Amino acid sequence: MVELRLLGPVELSVRGRTAEVGPPQRRAVLAALAVDTGRPVAADVLIKRVWGTDPPDGARRALHAHIARIRRLCEQTGDTGDVRLRLVRRSGGYVLEARPDRVDVHRFRQLVGRARAAGRADEARAAALLREALGLWRGEPLAGLGGQWAARVREAWRRQRVDAVVGWAHLESRVGDPATVVGPLTELLGEYPLVEPLTEALMQALHAAGRGAEALDCYATLRQRLAEELGADPGSGLREVHQAILRGDLPGPSPWPTPQVPAAAAPTASPPPQPPSATTPWPAGAPVQLPMGVRGFTGRGQELARLEEILASAADQPSAVVISAVSGTAGVGKTALAVHWARRAQNAFPDGQLYVNLRGFDPGGSVLSPAEAVRGFLDAFGVPVSRVPAGLEAQTGLYRSLLAGRRVLVVLDNARDAEQVRPLLPGAPGCLALVTSRSRLTGLAAAEGAQLLTVGLLDPGEARDLLAGRLGADQLAAEPDAVREIVARCAGLPLALAIVAARAAAQPGLPLAALAAELRGADGPLDALDGGEATSQVRAVFSWSYQALSADAARLFRLLGLHPGPDASLPVIAALADVPSPRARVLLAELVRGHLLTEHAPGRYAFHDLLRVYAGELVATYDSSAVRYAAAHRMLDHYLHTAHTADALLTPRPNPAPLPPARPGAAPEALSDHRQAQAWFTAEHPVLLAAMEQASAAGFDGHTWRLASALTTFLDRHGYWRALTTVHTAALEAALRQGDTAGQADAHRGLGLAQDRLDRPDDARAHYLLALDLFGELGSHGGQARIHQHLSRMSEALGHHEQALGHAHHSLTHHRAADDRAGQSAALNHIGWILAQLGDHDAALAHCRQALDLAQETGDLNGQAHIRDSLGYIHHHLGRHPQAVDCYRQAVDLFHQTGDRHSEATGLLCLGDTHHSAGAPDAAHAAWTQALAVTDELGLPDTDPLRTELLQRLGRAASDAESRKPVPVRPGTGAHRAPLRPDAKSSESRRPVR
């Protein structure tokens, strides 16, 4: 069994043994992931949790290293006969996959929730559940972790513990031996001496155990502390317990008291005002209006826990009404969550539970007015018609008077906006308002202090659990492939999953594979997701949100159906819609408020797959083919022209091939330096790959091959060689359809590079030679220079140094003919490198220095990095270790700056070798360790040749006898000559790609 423990020191237990997690910072990263088990946590959020709001410069790099080590630690948990602990990367961030009951804080909340559900029906079971929950605590939570986030989480969990202890004490005193709770309550009261519910529970337990005098002493002690520290008196509840003990008629404790867990130093709430009984002698009973809960409700552990925290924090706000606003997209299950939690929490609201469906997005447009809702609440309290005043303001005043002094839960479901909700909010503390809406009710947060909670899509595990709850685990186990496809095509939307489950249940003989086939059918998944009535049709439910949009926002939503995904930035959305960016931002805010779109990162927007399908249907129905073509053309022009600019910044070239002019409104981004270009490609390359596929399918052949060309350098430097094969295969087909010789030449060059990287030299050479012929036909010196450079690298990697040198000189000649000074720099560096392999180090040094001067003139940072790497190698072999160390350090810094992480790791390996040869084993060990961390971030397996070399060096360094022996670096061995990876052959095969 695997257990992750946070309620004490952060620990990972596997089969009863504690695994070594690592230093405090890594334990903080693990804790920051574990509190959101099963949910994506963005890297920026993790950094803020671990390093605070002002993280150091190296925080992101350190985070990636910690993530890699935690991932390997998870992998080492192995097969424990349980769900395996996994750390995976998703679009929204990092996800720690584990069963919630294997993380102690989540299990604690589950047990407390089950105890609440047991309530009066089974007090002994509720007490046992709470006893088990409290047994999970092993001391101070997150012990040893510093920082504001850990402190906030720690305090919130302490309050939950106090609430659970109070509940357990009352239950144990009723069904067990009250003496058993005296010790734990006394100990906890020492930590929280001003928390009145603890004192009240201890007084009741002492009295029940026959120790009435001690109970009175407790009261006197607390009263004195409150007077001295806060200038306040005990609350009414505590005073009543005190008086009852004096009279000898103390009743038994409530089986589950109202949660009241203020912070240790917070003042105790004064008694709330009593309802005006003289003017409102009704009602006879408490209203109970909650609708029936959803059968088979599953998942939502994080959201339920958050609602529990909001409830527990109510006592911290003695002068304010607590409001929680739950929002989310159509069909995501907001009402199901609200009703499920409200039913779990109803014992905390003994004076009633009110519910109203405000019909904010009703398809018929019949939005419930606040006046109608308030009148319904007055009727629920039994107010006679003759006593109902005229006018909304007076009715609202009466409604709030009825709630004053009572603990009532008010569920306001399906609100359209904040204005519809405000008249229905309670006016005095003690009540909690739970609001659901498809819109983000930020106005309530700003003006009324509402705590916002967004409900997201279900993850695959939760989606499967939902189906299992409706259909049974056996049916799902019989067709696992069909289940996986259904889960994927329903995109985590509970409504879609519920419709599929309902159809399967209604037709027991229909295999799930048939439903999966229907979802993948040509008519689209929305036709298959039809439950027979408006509220159970995914398309209809989406339409209610769409119809609430302004005309411009609705148009933008439709046009977004043309975007290939997975997400889109503000500039390209503005291009797609042909509007200025400020206007696009306003329209996007409207879509985000309506949960038809998510801003998952600043300035980047996405919607889930079914909404994408719906938007695609709308744009095909309501927008003409000319409108769709123009929008797609603007979008592709935006991407192509921006990518062309970014590529030129990554690899400067003179006189690049001109692009056709961009359409008006395309508004390409104005990137100004290497860093911006690198950041843009990093953010956009998944979108660019999807855009290429879409462009090819839609007949935008020129965009297809030109986008592939612009992506080549970035994909190569980051090791996306299979993607490089895919895009240039599509590029070649597009160029052949167009009869474009330049496009064909560039596509063959890209395919040759991809096959070269993937260790397919015969295929690579064939493509290179075809490209060389085509560039020759075109009279392109630049194209021929690049092909000769590639052929030189291939020959050198195979040990054919003289042949390699000939190609390198041809490359230099063509670069000079093209007046490409950056290209000349790359060719000179390659000539120097080959001469170094042939043992002519002086000539090699001269060529590389000349190359460096040219690279610095042109500002080619990646070229400078490779030249520094070559110079480091040459100085090393000349025995000039200080110069070699300096060159390698500069190379590593430049590789990191340009995003060439694999070359960065290789440079660090060579730097470590040089330190080792110079008799500096500690510096060597540090460089190798840093290199290994980079390979962790790249996700390279231990079988990768580069990682293998690093692990071997670090293993030898661990032995004192071996660490004193220099690592031999000879031609044919070491970092530059040994095969580093099967898809890149050797470091010299990775000379600068141009």
PDB file of N, CA and C in Angstrom, residues 775-837:
ATOM      1  N   PHE A 775      17.661  22.718 -54.974  1.00  0.00           N
ATOM      2  CA  PHE A 775      18.255  24.028 -54.673  1.00  0.00           C
ATOM      3  C   PHE A 775      19.203  24.458 -55.796  1.00  0.00           C
ATOM      4  N   GLY A 776      19.891  23.467 -56.416  1.00  0.00           N
ATOM      5  CA  GLY A 776      20.739  23.785 -57.559  1.00  0.00           C
ATOM      6  C   GLY A 776      19.933  24.313 -58.728  1.00  0.00           C
ATOM      7  N   GLU A 777      18.778  23.685 -59.020  1.00  0.00           N
ATOM      8  CA  GLU A 777      17.902  24.171 -60.087  1.00  0.00           C
ATOM      9  C   GLU A 777      17.462  25.608 -59.828  1.00  0.00           C
ATOM     10  N   LEU A 778      17.209  25.904 -58.552  1.00  0.00           N
ATOM     11  CA  LEU A 778      16.739  27.239 -58.181  1.00  0.00           C
ATOM     12  C   LEU A 778      17.872  28.262 -58.141  1.00  0.00           C
ATOM     13  N   GLY A 779      19.125  27.779 -58.194  1.00  0.00           N
ATOM     14  CA  GLY A 779      20.255  28.687 -58.048  1.00  0.00           C
ATOM     15  C   GLY A 779      20.359  29.250 -56.645  1.00  0.00           C
ATOM     16  N   SER A 780      19.903  28.486 -55.649  1.00  0.00           N
ATOM     17  CA  SER A 780      19.890  28.944 -54.257  1.00  0.00           C
ATOM     18  C   SER A 780      21.196  28.555 -53.580  1.00  0.00           C
ATOM     19  N   HIS A 781      22.111  29.530 -53.421  1.00  0.00           N
ATOM     20  CA  HIS A 781      23.358  29.243 -52.714  1.00  0.00           C
ATOM     21  C   HIS A 781      23.089  28.927 -51.232  1.00  0.00           C
ATOM     22  N   GLY A 782      22.142  29.651 -50.646  1.00  0.00           N
ATOM     23  CA  GLY A 782      21.833  29.405 -49.238  1.00  0.00           C
ATOM     24  C   GLY A 782      21.330  27.995 -49.009  1.00  0.00           C
ATOM     25  N   GLY A 783      20.431  27.533 -49.899  1.00  0.00           N
ATOM     26  CA  GLY A 783      19.910  26.177 -49.756  1.00  0.00           C
ATOM     27  C   GLY A 783      20.987  25.136 -49.936  1.00  0.00           C
ATOM     28  N   GLN A 784      21.848  25.314 -50.956  1.00  0.00           N
ATOM     29  CA  GLN A 784      22.918  24.347 -51.183  1.00  0.00           C
ATOM     30  C   GLN A 784      23.911  24.336 -50.014  1.00  0.00           C
ATOM     31  N   ALA A 785      24.185  25.530 -49.460  1.00  0.00           N
ATOM     32  CA  ALA A 785      25.117  25.604 -48.334  1.00  0.00           C
ATOM     33  C   ALA A 785      24.608  24.788 -47.157  1.00  0.00           C
ATOM     34  N   ARG A 786      23.329  24.889 -46.880  1.00  0.00           N
ATOM     35  CA  ARG A 786      22.763  24.175 -45.729  1.00  0.00           C
ATOM     36  C   ARG A 786      22.798  22.666 -45.955  1.00  0.00           C
ATOM     37  N   ILE A 787      22.519  22.229 -47.184  1.00  0.00           N
ATOM     38  CA  ILE A 787      22.538  20.789 -47.459  1.00  0.00           C
ATOM     39  C   ILE A 787      23.958  20.247 -47.333  1.00  0.00           C
ATOM     40  N   HIS A 788      24.951  20.960 -47.877  1.00  0.00           N
ATOM     41  CA  HIS A 788      26.334  20.501 -47.723  1.00  0.00           C
ATOM     42  C   HIS A 788      26.727  20.446 -46.238  1.00  0.00           C
ATOM     43  N   GLN A 789      26.203  21.374 -45.458  1.00  0.00           N
ATOM     44  CA  GLN A 789      26.493  21.351 -44.020  1.00  0.00           C
ATOM     45  C   GLN A 789      25.915  20.087 -43.378  1.00  0.00           C
ATOM     46  N   HIS A 790      24.690  19.744 -43.754  1.00  0.00           N
ATOM     47  CA  HIS A 790      24.076  18.520 -43.216  1.00  0.00           C
ATOM     48  C   HIS A 790      24.862  17.283 -43.654  1.00  0.00           C
ATOM     49  N   LEU A 791      25.225  17.231 -44.928  1.00  0.00           N
ATOM     50  CA  LEU A 791      25.984  16.075 -45.425  1.00  0.00           C
ATOM     51  C   LEU A 791      27.341  15.985 -44.730  1.00  0.00           C
ATOM     52  N   SER A 792      27.953  17.115 -44.430  1.00  0.00           N
ATOM     53  CA  SER A 792      29.225  17.117 -43.711  1.00  0.00           C
ATOM     54  C   SER A 792      29.053  16.522 -42.322  1.00  0.00           C
ATOM     55  N   ARG A 793      27.980  16.914 -41.650  1.00  0.00           N
ATOM     56  CA  ARG A 793      27.744  16.372 -40.303  1.00  0.00           C
ATOM     57  C   ARG A 793      27.542  14.862 -40.352  1.00  0.00           C
ATOM     58  N   MET A 794      26.777  14.397 -41.345  1.00  0.00           N
ATOM     59  CA  MET A 794      26.536  12.962 -41.444  1.00  0.00           C
ATOM     60  C   MET A 794      27.843  12.209 -41.710  1.00  0.00           C
ATOM     61  N   SER A 795      28.655  12.726 -42.628  1.00  0.00           N
ATOM     62  CA  SER A 795      29.917  12.047 -42.943  1.00  0.00           C
ATOM     63  C   SER A 795      30.835  12.021 -41.735  1.00  0.00           C
ATOM     64  N   GLU A 796      30.912  13.126 -41.025  1.00  0.00           N
ATOM     65  CA  GLU A 796      31.790  13.192 -39.853  1.00  0.00           C
ATOM     66  C   GLU A 796      31.320  12.237 -38.759  1.00  0.00           C
ATOM     67  N   ALA A 797      30.014  12.120 -38.580  1.00  0.00           N
ATOM     68  CA  ALA A 797      29.485  11.212 -37.562  1.00  0.00           C
ATOM     69  C   ALA A 797      29.833   9.760 -37.871  1.00  0.00           C
ATOM     70  N   LEU A 798      29.971   9.445 -39.165  1.00  0.00           N
ATOM     71  CA  LEU A 798      30.324   8.082 -39.572  1.00  0.00           C
ATOM     72  C   LEU A 798      31.843   7.865 -39.592  1.00  0.00           C
ATOM     73  N   GLY A 799      32.620   8.908 -39.237  1.00  0.00           N
ATOM     74  CA  GLY A 799      34.067   8.783 -39.206  1.00  0.00           C
ATOM     75  C   GLY A 799      34.733   9.065 -40.527  1.00  0.00           C
ATOM     76  N   HIS A 800      33.979   9.552 -41.520  1.00  0.00           N
ATOM     77  CA  HIS A 800      34.537   9.877 -42.842  1.00  0.00           C
ATOM     78  C   HIS A 800      34.968  11.343 -42.827  1.00  0.00           C
ATOM     79  N   HIS A 801      36.086  11.621 -42.152  1.00  0.00           N
ATOM     80  CA  HIS A 801      36.457  13.000 -41.882  1.00  0.00           C
ATOM     81  C   HIS A 801      36.838  13.769 -43.138  1.00  0.00           C
ATOM     82  N   GLU A 802      37.566  13.150 -44.062  1.00  0.00           N
ATOM     83  CA  GLU A 802      37.965  13.863 -45.268  1.00  0.00           C
ATOM     84  C   GLU A 802      36.744  14.230 -46.106  1.00  0.00           C
ATOM     85  N   GLN A 803      35.810  13.290 -46.224  1.00  0.00           N
ATOM     86  CA  GLN A 803      34.582  13.574 -46.954  1.00  0.00           C
ATOM     87  C   GLN A 803      33.791  14.688 -46.268  1.00  0.00           C
ATOM     88  N   ALA A 804      33.758  14.636 -44.952  1.00  0.00           N
ATOM     89  CA  ALA A 804      33.062  15.671 -44.191  1.00  0.00           C
ATOM     90  C   ALA A 804      33.698  17.032 -44.417  1.00  0.00           C
ATOM     91  N   LEU A 805      35.032  17.061 -44.452  1.00  0.00           N
ATOM     92  CA  LEU A 805      35.729  18.319 -44.648  1.00  0.00           C
ATOM     93  C   LEU A 805      35.412  18.911 -46.029  1.00  0.00           C
ATOM     94  N   GLY A 806      35.310  18.050 -47.049  1.00  0.00           N
ATOM     95  CA  GLY A 806      34.957  18.528 -48.386  1.00  0.00           C
ATOM     96  C   GLY A 806      33.582  19.175 -48.405  1.00  0.00           C
ATOM     97  N   HIS A 807      32.580  18.527 -47.781  1.00  0.00           N
ATOM     98  CA  HIS A 807      31.236  19.116 -47.722  1.00  0.00           C
ATOM     99  C   HIS A 807      31.251  20.430 -46.951  1.00  0.00           C
ATOM    100  N   ALA A 808      32.022  20.489 -45.858  1.00  0.00           N
ATOM    101  CA  ALA A 808      32.076  21.716 -45.064  1.00  0.00           C
ATOM    102  C   ALA A 808      32.650  22.860 -45.880  1.00  0.00           C
ATOM    103  N   HIS A 809      33.669  22.603 -46.695  1.00  0.00           N
ATOM    104  CA  HIS A 809      34.231  23.657 -47.540  1.00  0.00           C
ATOM    105  C   HIS A 809      33.231  24.084 -48.617  1.00  0.00           C
ATOM    106  N   HIS A 810      32.485  23.124 -49.193  1.00  0.00           N
ATOM    107  CA  HIS A 810      31.435  23.487 -50.151  1.00  0.00           C
ATOM    108  C   HIS A 810      30.387  24.388 -49.466  1.00  0.00           C
ATOM    109  N   SER A 811      30.047  24.037 -48.254  1.00  0.00           N
ATOM    110  CA  SER A 811      29.084  24.840 -47.513  1.00  0.00           C
ATOM    111  C   SER A 811      29.590  26.260 -47.332  1.00  0.00           C
ATOM    112  N   LEU A 812      30.873  26.389 -46.950  1.00  0.00           N
ATOM    113  CA  LEU A 812      31.454  27.716 -46.758  1.00  0.00           C
ATOM    114  C   LEU A 812      31.427  28.510 -48.069  1.00  0.00           C
ATOM    115  N   THR A 813      31.763  27.865 -49.188  1.00  0.00           N
ATOM    116  CA  THR A 813      31.765  28.542 -50.487  1.00  0.00           C
ATOM    117  C   THR A 813      30.381  29.091 -50.825  1.00  0.00           C
ATOM    118  N   HIS A 814      29.348  28.272 -50.638  1.00  0.00           N
ATOM    119  CA  HIS A 814      27.986  28.710 -50.961  1.00  0.00           C
ATOM    120  C   HIS A 814      27.515  29.803 -50.001  1.00  0.00           C
ATOM    121  N   HIS A 815      27.872  29.694 -48.726  1.00  0.00           N
ATOM    122  CA  HIS A 815      27.486  30.746 -47.783  1.00  0.00           C
ATOM    123  C   HIS A 815      28.136  32.072 -48.163  1.00  0.00           C
ATOM    124  N   ARG A 816      29.374  32.019 -48.628  1.00  0.00           N
ATOM    125  CA  ARG A 816      30.038  33.246 -49.057  1.00  0.00           C
ATOM    126  C   ARG A 816      29.366  33.811 -50.314  1.00  0.00           C
ATOM    127  N   ALA A 817      28.971  32.938 -51.229  1.00  0.00           N
ATOM    128  CA  ALA A 817      28.282  33.396 -52.434  1.00  0.00           C
ATOM    129  C   ALA A 817      26.944  34.039 -52.087  1.00  0.00           C
ATOM    130  N   ALA A 818      26.312  33.540 -51.031  1.00  0.00           N
ATOM    131  CA  ALA A 818      25.027  34.095 -50.585  1.00  0.00           C
ATOM    132  C   ALA A 818      25.202  35.292 -49.665  1.00  0.00           C
ATOM    133  N   ASP A 819      26.467  35.623 -49.334  1.00  0.00           N
ATOM    134  CA  ASP A 819      26.786  36.713 -48.397  1.00  0.00           C
ATOM    135  C   ASP A 819      26.098  36.469 -47.047  1.00  0.00           C
ATOM    136  N   ASP A 820      26.096  35.237 -46.619  1.00  0.00           N
ATOM    137  CA  ASP A 820      25.491  34.823 -45.335  1.00  0.00           C
ATOM    138  C   ASP A 820      26.609  34.691 -44.310  1.00  0.00           C
ATOM    139  N   ARG A 821      26.819  35.748 -43.530  1.00  0.00           N
ATOM    140  CA  ARG A 821      27.939  35.745 -42.591  1.00  0.00           C
ATOM    141  C   ARG A 821      27.679  34.779 -41.434  1.00  0.00           C
ATOM    142  N   ALA A 822      26.416  34.666 -40.975  1.00  0.00           N
ATOM    143  CA  ALA A 822      26.110  33.689 -39.928  1.00  0.00           C
ATOM    144  C   ALA A 822      26.333  32.272 -40.451  1.00  0.00           C
ATOM    145  N   GLY A 823      25.974  32.028 -41.711  1.00  0.00           N
ATOM    146  CA  GLY A 823      26.220  30.723 -42.303  1.00  0.00           C
ATOM    147  C   GLY A 823      27.698  30.433 -42.433  1.00  0.00           C
ATOM    148  N   GLN A 824      28.465  31.458 -42.815  1.00  0.00           N
ATOM    149  CA  GLN A 824      29.916  31.277 -42.893  1.00  0.00           C
ATOM    150  C   GLN A 824      30.478  30.901 -41.523  1.00  0.00           C
ATOM    151  N   SER A 825      29.938  31.533 -40.487  1.00  0.00           N
ATOM    152  CA  SER A 825      30.389  31.222 -39.122  1.00  0.00           C
ATOM    153  C   SER A 825      30.153  29.753 -38.797  1.00  0.00           C
ATOM    154  N   ALA A 826      28.951  29.248 -39.137  1.00  0.00           N
ATOM    155  CA  ALA A 826      28.642  27.844 -38.849  1.00  0.00           C
ATOM    156  C   ALA A 826      29.565  26.916 -39.638  1.00  0.00           C
ATOM    157  N   ALA A 827      29.836  27.260 -40.919  1.00  0.00           N
ATOM    158  CA  ALA A 827      30.696  26.406 -41.737  1.00  0.00           C
ATOM    159  C   ALA A 827      32.129  26.411 -41.208  1.00  0.00           C
ATOM    160  N   LEU A 828      32.643  27.580 -40.834  1.00  0.00           N
ATOM    161  CA  LEU A 828      33.999  27.668 -40.287  1.00  0.00           C
ATOM    162  C   LEU A 828      34.111  26.881 -38.981  1.00  0.00           C
ATOM    163  N   ASN A 829      33.100  26.957 -38.159  1.00  0.00           N
ATOM    164  CA  ASN A 829      33.113  26.194 -36.908  1.00  0.00           C
ATOM    165  C   ASN A 829      33.157  24.701 -37.196  1.00  0.00           C
ATOM    166  N   HIS A 830      32.384  24.283 -38.182  1.00  0.00           N
ATOM    167  CA  HIS A 830      32.358  22.862 -38.508  1.00  0.00           C
ATOM    168  C   HIS A 830      33.699  22.405 -39.081  1.00  0.00           C
ATOM    169  N   ILE A 831      34.315  23.256 -39.908  1.00  0.00           N
ATOM    170  CA  ILE A 831      35.646  22.919 -40.430  1.00  0.00           C
ATOM    171  C   ILE A 831      36.633  22.790 -39.265  1.00  0.00           C
ATOM    172  N   GLY A 832      36.555  23.749 -38.323  1.00  0.00           N
ATOM    173  CA  GLY A 832      37.430  23.676 -37.156  1.00  0.00           C
ATOM    174  C   GLY A 832      37.205  22.420 -36.348  1.00  0.00           C
ATOM    175  N   TRP A 833      35.973  22.049 -36.195  1.00  0.00           N
ATOM    176  CA  TRP A 833      35.645  20.830 -35.430  1.00  0.00           C
ATOM    177  C   TRP A 833      36.248  19.587 -36.100  1.00  0.00           C
ATOM    178  N   ILE A 834      36.096  19.490 -37.419  1.00  0.00           N
ATOM    179  CA  ILE A 834      36.623  18.316 -38.121  1.00  0.00           C
ATOM    180  C   ILE A 834      38.152  18.291 -38.038  1.00  0.00           C
ATOM    181  N   LEU A 835      38.773  19.455 -38.187  1.00  0.00           N
ATOM    182  CA  LEU A 835      40.235  19.507 -38.062  1.00  0.00           C
ATOM    183  C   LEU A 835      40.682  19.054 -36.682  1.00  0.00           C
ATOM    184  N   ALA A 836      39.903  19.390 -35.669  1.00  0.00           N
ATOM    185  CA  ALA A 836      40.228  18.934 -34.308  1.00  0.00           C
ATOM    186  C   ALA A 836      40.147  17.415 -34.222  1.00  0.00           C
ATOM    187  N   GLN A 837      39.183  16.818 -34.904  1.00  0.00           N
ATOM    188  CA  GLN A 837      39.081  15.354 -34.892  1.00  0.00           C
ATOM    189  C   GLN A 837      40.276  14.720 -35.612  1.00  0.00           C
TER     190      GLN A 837
END
